[in-house]
mmCIF file of C-alpha atoms in Angstrom:
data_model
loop_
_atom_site.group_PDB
_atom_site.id
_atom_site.type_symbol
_atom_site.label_atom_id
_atom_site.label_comp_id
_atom_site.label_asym_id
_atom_site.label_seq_id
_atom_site.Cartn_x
_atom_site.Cartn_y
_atom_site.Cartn_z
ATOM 1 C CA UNK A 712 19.349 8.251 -12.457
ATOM 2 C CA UNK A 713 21.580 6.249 -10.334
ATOM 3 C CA UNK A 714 20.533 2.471 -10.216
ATOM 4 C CA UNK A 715 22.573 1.968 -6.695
ATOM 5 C CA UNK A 716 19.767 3.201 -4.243
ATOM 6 C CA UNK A 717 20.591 3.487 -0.714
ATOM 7 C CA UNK A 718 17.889 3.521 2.174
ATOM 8 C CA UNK A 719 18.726 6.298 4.076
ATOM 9 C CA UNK A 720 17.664 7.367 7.902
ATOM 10 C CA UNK A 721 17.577 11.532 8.105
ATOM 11 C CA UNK A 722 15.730 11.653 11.891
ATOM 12 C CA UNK A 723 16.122 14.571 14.830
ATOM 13 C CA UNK A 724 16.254 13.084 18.079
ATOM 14 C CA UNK A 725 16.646 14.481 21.667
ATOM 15 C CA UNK A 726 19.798 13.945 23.187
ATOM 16 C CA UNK A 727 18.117 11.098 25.615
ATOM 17 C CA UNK A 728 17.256 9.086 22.279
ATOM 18 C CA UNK A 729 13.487 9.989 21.619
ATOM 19 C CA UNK A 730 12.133 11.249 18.462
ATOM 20 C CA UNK A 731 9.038 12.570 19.713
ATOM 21 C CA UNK A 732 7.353 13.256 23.439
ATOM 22 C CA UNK A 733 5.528 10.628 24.702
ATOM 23 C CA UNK A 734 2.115 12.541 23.114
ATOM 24 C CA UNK A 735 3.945 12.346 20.142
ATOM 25 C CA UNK A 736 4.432 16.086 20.609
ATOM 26 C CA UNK A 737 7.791 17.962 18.749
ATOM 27 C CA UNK A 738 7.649 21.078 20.396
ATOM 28 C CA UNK A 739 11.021 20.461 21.939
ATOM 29 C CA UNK A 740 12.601 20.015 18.516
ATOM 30 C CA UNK A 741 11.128 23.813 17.101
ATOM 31 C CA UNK A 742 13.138 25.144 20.565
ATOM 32 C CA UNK A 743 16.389 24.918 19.878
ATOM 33 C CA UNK A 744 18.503 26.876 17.738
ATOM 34 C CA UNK A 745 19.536 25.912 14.223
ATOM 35 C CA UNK A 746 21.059 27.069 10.871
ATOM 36 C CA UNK A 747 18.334 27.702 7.839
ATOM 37 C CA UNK A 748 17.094 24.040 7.426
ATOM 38 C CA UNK A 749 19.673 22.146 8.902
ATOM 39 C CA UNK A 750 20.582 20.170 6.194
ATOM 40 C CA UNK A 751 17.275 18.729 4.963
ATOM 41 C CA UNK A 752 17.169 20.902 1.470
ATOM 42 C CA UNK A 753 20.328 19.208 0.662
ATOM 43 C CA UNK A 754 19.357 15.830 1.706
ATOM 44 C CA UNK A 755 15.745 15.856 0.523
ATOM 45 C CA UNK A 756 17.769 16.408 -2.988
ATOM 46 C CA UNK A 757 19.350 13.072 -3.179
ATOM 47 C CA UNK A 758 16.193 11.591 -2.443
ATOM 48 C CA UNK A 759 13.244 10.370 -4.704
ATOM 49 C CA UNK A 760 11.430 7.721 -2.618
ATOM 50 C CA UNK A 761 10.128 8.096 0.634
ATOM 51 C CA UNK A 762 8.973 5.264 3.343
ATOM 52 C CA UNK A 763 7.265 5.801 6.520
ATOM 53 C CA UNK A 764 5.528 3.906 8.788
ATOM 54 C CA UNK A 765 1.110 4.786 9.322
ATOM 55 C CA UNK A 766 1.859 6.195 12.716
ATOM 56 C CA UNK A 767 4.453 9.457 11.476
ATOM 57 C CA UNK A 768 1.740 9.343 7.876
ATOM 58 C CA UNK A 769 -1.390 10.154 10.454
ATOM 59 C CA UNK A 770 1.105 12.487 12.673
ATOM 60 C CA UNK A 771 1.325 14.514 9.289
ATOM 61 C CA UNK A 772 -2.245 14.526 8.353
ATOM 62 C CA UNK A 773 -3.472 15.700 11.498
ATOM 63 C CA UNK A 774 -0.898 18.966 11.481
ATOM 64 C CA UNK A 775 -3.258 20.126 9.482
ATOM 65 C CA UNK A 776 -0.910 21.055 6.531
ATOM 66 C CA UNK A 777 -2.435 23.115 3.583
ATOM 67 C CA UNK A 778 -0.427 20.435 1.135
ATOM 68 C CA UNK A 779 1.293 16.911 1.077
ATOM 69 C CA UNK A 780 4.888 18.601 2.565
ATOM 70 C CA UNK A 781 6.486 15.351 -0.401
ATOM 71 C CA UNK A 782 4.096 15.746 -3.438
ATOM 72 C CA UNK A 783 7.376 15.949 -5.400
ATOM 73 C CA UNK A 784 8.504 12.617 -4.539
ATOM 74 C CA UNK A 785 7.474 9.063 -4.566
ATOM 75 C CA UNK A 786 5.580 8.404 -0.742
ATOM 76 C CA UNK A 787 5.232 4.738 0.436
ATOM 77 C CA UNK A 788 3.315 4.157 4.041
ATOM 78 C CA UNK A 789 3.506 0.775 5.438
ATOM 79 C CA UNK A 790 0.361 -0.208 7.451
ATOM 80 C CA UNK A 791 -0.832 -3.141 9.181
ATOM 81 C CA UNK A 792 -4.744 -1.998 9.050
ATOM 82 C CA UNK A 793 -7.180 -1.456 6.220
ATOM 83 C CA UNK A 794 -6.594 1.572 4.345
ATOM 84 C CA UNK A 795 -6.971 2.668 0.479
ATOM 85 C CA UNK A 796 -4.772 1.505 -1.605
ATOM 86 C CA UNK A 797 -3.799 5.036 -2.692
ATOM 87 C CA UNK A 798 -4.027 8.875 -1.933
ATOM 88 C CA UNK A 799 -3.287 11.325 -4.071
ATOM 89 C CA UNK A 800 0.037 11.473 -2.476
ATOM 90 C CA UNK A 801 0.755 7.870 -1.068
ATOM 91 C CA UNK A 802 0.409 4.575 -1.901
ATOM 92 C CA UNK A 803 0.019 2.174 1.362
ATOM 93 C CA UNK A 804 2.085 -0.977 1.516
ATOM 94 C CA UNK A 805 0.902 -4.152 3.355
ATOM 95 C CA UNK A 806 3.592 -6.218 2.209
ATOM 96 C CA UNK A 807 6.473 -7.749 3.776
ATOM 97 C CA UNK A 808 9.249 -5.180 4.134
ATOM 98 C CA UNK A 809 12.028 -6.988 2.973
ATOM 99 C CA UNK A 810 10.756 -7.711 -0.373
ATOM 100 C CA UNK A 811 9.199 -4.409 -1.117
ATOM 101 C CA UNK A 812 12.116 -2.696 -0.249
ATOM 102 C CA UNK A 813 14.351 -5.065 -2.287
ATOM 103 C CA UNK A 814 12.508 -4.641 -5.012
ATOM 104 C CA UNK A 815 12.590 -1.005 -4.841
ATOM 105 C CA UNK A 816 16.045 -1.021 -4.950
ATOM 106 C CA UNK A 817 16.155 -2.843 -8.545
ATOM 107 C CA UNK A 818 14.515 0.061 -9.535
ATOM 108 C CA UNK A 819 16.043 2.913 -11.258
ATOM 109 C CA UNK A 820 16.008 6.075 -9.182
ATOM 110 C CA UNK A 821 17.867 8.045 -6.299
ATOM 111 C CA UNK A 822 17.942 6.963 -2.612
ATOM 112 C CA UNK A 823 15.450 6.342 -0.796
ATOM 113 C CA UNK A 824 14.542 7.675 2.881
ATOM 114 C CA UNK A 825 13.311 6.469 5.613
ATOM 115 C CA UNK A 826 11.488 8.604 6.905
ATOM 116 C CA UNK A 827 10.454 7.352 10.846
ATOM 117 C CA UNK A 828 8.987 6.025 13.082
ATOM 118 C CA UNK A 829 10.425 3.767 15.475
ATOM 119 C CA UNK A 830 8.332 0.127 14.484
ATOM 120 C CA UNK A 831 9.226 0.896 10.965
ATOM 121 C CA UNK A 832 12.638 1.407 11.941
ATOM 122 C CA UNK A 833 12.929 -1.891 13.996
ATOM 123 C CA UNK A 834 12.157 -4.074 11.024
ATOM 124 C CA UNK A 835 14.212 -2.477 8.749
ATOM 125 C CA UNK A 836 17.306 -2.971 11.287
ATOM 126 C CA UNK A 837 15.800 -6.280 12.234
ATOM 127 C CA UNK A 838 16.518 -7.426 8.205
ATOM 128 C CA UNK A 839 19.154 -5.014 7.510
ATOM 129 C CA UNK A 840 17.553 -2.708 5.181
ATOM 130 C CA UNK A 841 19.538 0.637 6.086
ATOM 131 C CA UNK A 842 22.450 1.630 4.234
ATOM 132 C CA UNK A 843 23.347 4.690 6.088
ATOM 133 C CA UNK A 844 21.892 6.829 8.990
ATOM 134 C CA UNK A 845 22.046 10.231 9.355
ATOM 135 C CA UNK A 846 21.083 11.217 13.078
ATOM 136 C CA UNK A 847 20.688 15.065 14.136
ATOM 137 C CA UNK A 848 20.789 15.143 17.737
ATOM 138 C CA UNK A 849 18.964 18.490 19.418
ATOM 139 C CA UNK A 850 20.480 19.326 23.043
ATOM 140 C CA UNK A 851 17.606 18.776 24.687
ATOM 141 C CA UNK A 852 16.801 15.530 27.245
ATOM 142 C CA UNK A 853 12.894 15.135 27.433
ATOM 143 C CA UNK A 854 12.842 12.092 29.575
ATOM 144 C CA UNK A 855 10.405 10.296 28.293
ATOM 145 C CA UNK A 856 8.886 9.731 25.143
ATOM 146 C CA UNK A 857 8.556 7.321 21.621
ATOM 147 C CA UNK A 858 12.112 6.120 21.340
ATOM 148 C CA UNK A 859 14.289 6.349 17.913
ATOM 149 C CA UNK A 860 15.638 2.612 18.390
ATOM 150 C CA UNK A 861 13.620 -0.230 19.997
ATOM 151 C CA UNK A 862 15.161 -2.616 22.352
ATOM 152 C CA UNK A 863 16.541 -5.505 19.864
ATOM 153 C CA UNK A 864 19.417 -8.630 20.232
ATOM 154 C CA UNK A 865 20.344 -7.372 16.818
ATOM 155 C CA UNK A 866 23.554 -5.520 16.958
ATOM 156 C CA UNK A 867 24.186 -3.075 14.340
ATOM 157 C CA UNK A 868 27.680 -1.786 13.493
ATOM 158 C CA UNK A 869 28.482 1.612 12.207
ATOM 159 C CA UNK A 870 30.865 3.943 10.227
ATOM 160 C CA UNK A 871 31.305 7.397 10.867
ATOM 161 C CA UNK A 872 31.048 8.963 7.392
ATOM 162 C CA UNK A 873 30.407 12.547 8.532
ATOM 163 C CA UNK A 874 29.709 15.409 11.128
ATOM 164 C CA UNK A 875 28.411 18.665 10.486
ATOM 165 C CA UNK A 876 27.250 21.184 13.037
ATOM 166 C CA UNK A 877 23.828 23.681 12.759
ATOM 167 C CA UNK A 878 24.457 26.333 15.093
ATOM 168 C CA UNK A 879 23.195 23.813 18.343
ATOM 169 C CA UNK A 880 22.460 20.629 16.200
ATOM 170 C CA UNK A 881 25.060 18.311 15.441
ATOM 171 C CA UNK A 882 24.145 15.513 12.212
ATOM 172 C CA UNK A 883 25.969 12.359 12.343
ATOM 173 C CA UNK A 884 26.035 10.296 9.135
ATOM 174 C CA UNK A 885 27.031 6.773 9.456
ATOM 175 C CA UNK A 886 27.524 3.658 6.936
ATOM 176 C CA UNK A 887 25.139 0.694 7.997
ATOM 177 C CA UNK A 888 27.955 -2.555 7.967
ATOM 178 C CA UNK A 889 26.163 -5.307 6.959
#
């Protein structure tokens, strides 16, 4: 195992910058046209840690799943309310960010990705936690909606690693410059 983890973004968004409808809805996502998996089988590969915030944790619970969709990997959720300490498949953080995540990446172990949503993403750009960002955009404007990127004074500069197009999906991997 590599001992250089990276924090990784892998996130769809519509075209207009939203990650889900404003009833945190996806359908628009499942509508447009892709190739096999677009890309997550070989991401989700390079990955053994996953973070995500309690809001895109309870979107997955209540879709009903028959199983955990990550039981092969390592699942923290950050939350700001009460919760058990551990699932079966998670273990919830209440900790500041910043030092969780630094010490996460002491440990030995493959990247680590972040998963969503938005307020989990804000305070991981506010204290430059992400290494690199891979963005799939879907060709679809929805106009309204929970936005990928809050409004911020933080300015975050980027390096185009990558581009690969899935049929009407286009991923765009970028290098966080801290």
């Amino acid at each position: 195992m590599k001992q250089d983890r990276k924090v990784v973004l892998f996130i769809a968004m519509s075209l207009d910058g939203y990650i889900a409808a404003k009833d945190e809805s996806l359908d628009w996502l499942f509508k447009v046209d892709g190739v096999g998996d677009n890309g997550f089988s070989d991401f989700y590969e390079t990955i053994d840690t996953l973070i995500m915030g309690k809001r895109t944790y309870d979107w997955l619970v209540d879709q009903r799943l028959t199983e955990f969709p990550y039981q092969d990997k390592t699942c923290y959720v950050f939350t700001r309310s009460v919760t058990p300490k551990r699932t079966e498949d998670v273990m919830f953080v209440q900790e500041n960010v910043s030092d969780f995540i630094n010490d996460l990446r002491k440990q030995s172990g493959m990247n680590i990705w972040l998963v969503g949503g938005g307020d989990l993403l804000y305070s991981f750009i506010q204290e430059n936690l992400i290494d690199e960002m891979m963005i799939t955009i879907a060709p679809t404007i929805i106009g309204n909606g929970i936005p990928l990127f809050k409004k911020s004074n933080n300015q975050v500069n980027l390096t185009l690693i990558d581009t690969k197009q899935y049929n009407q999906f286009i991923t765009l991997h970028y290098k966080v410059n801290n």
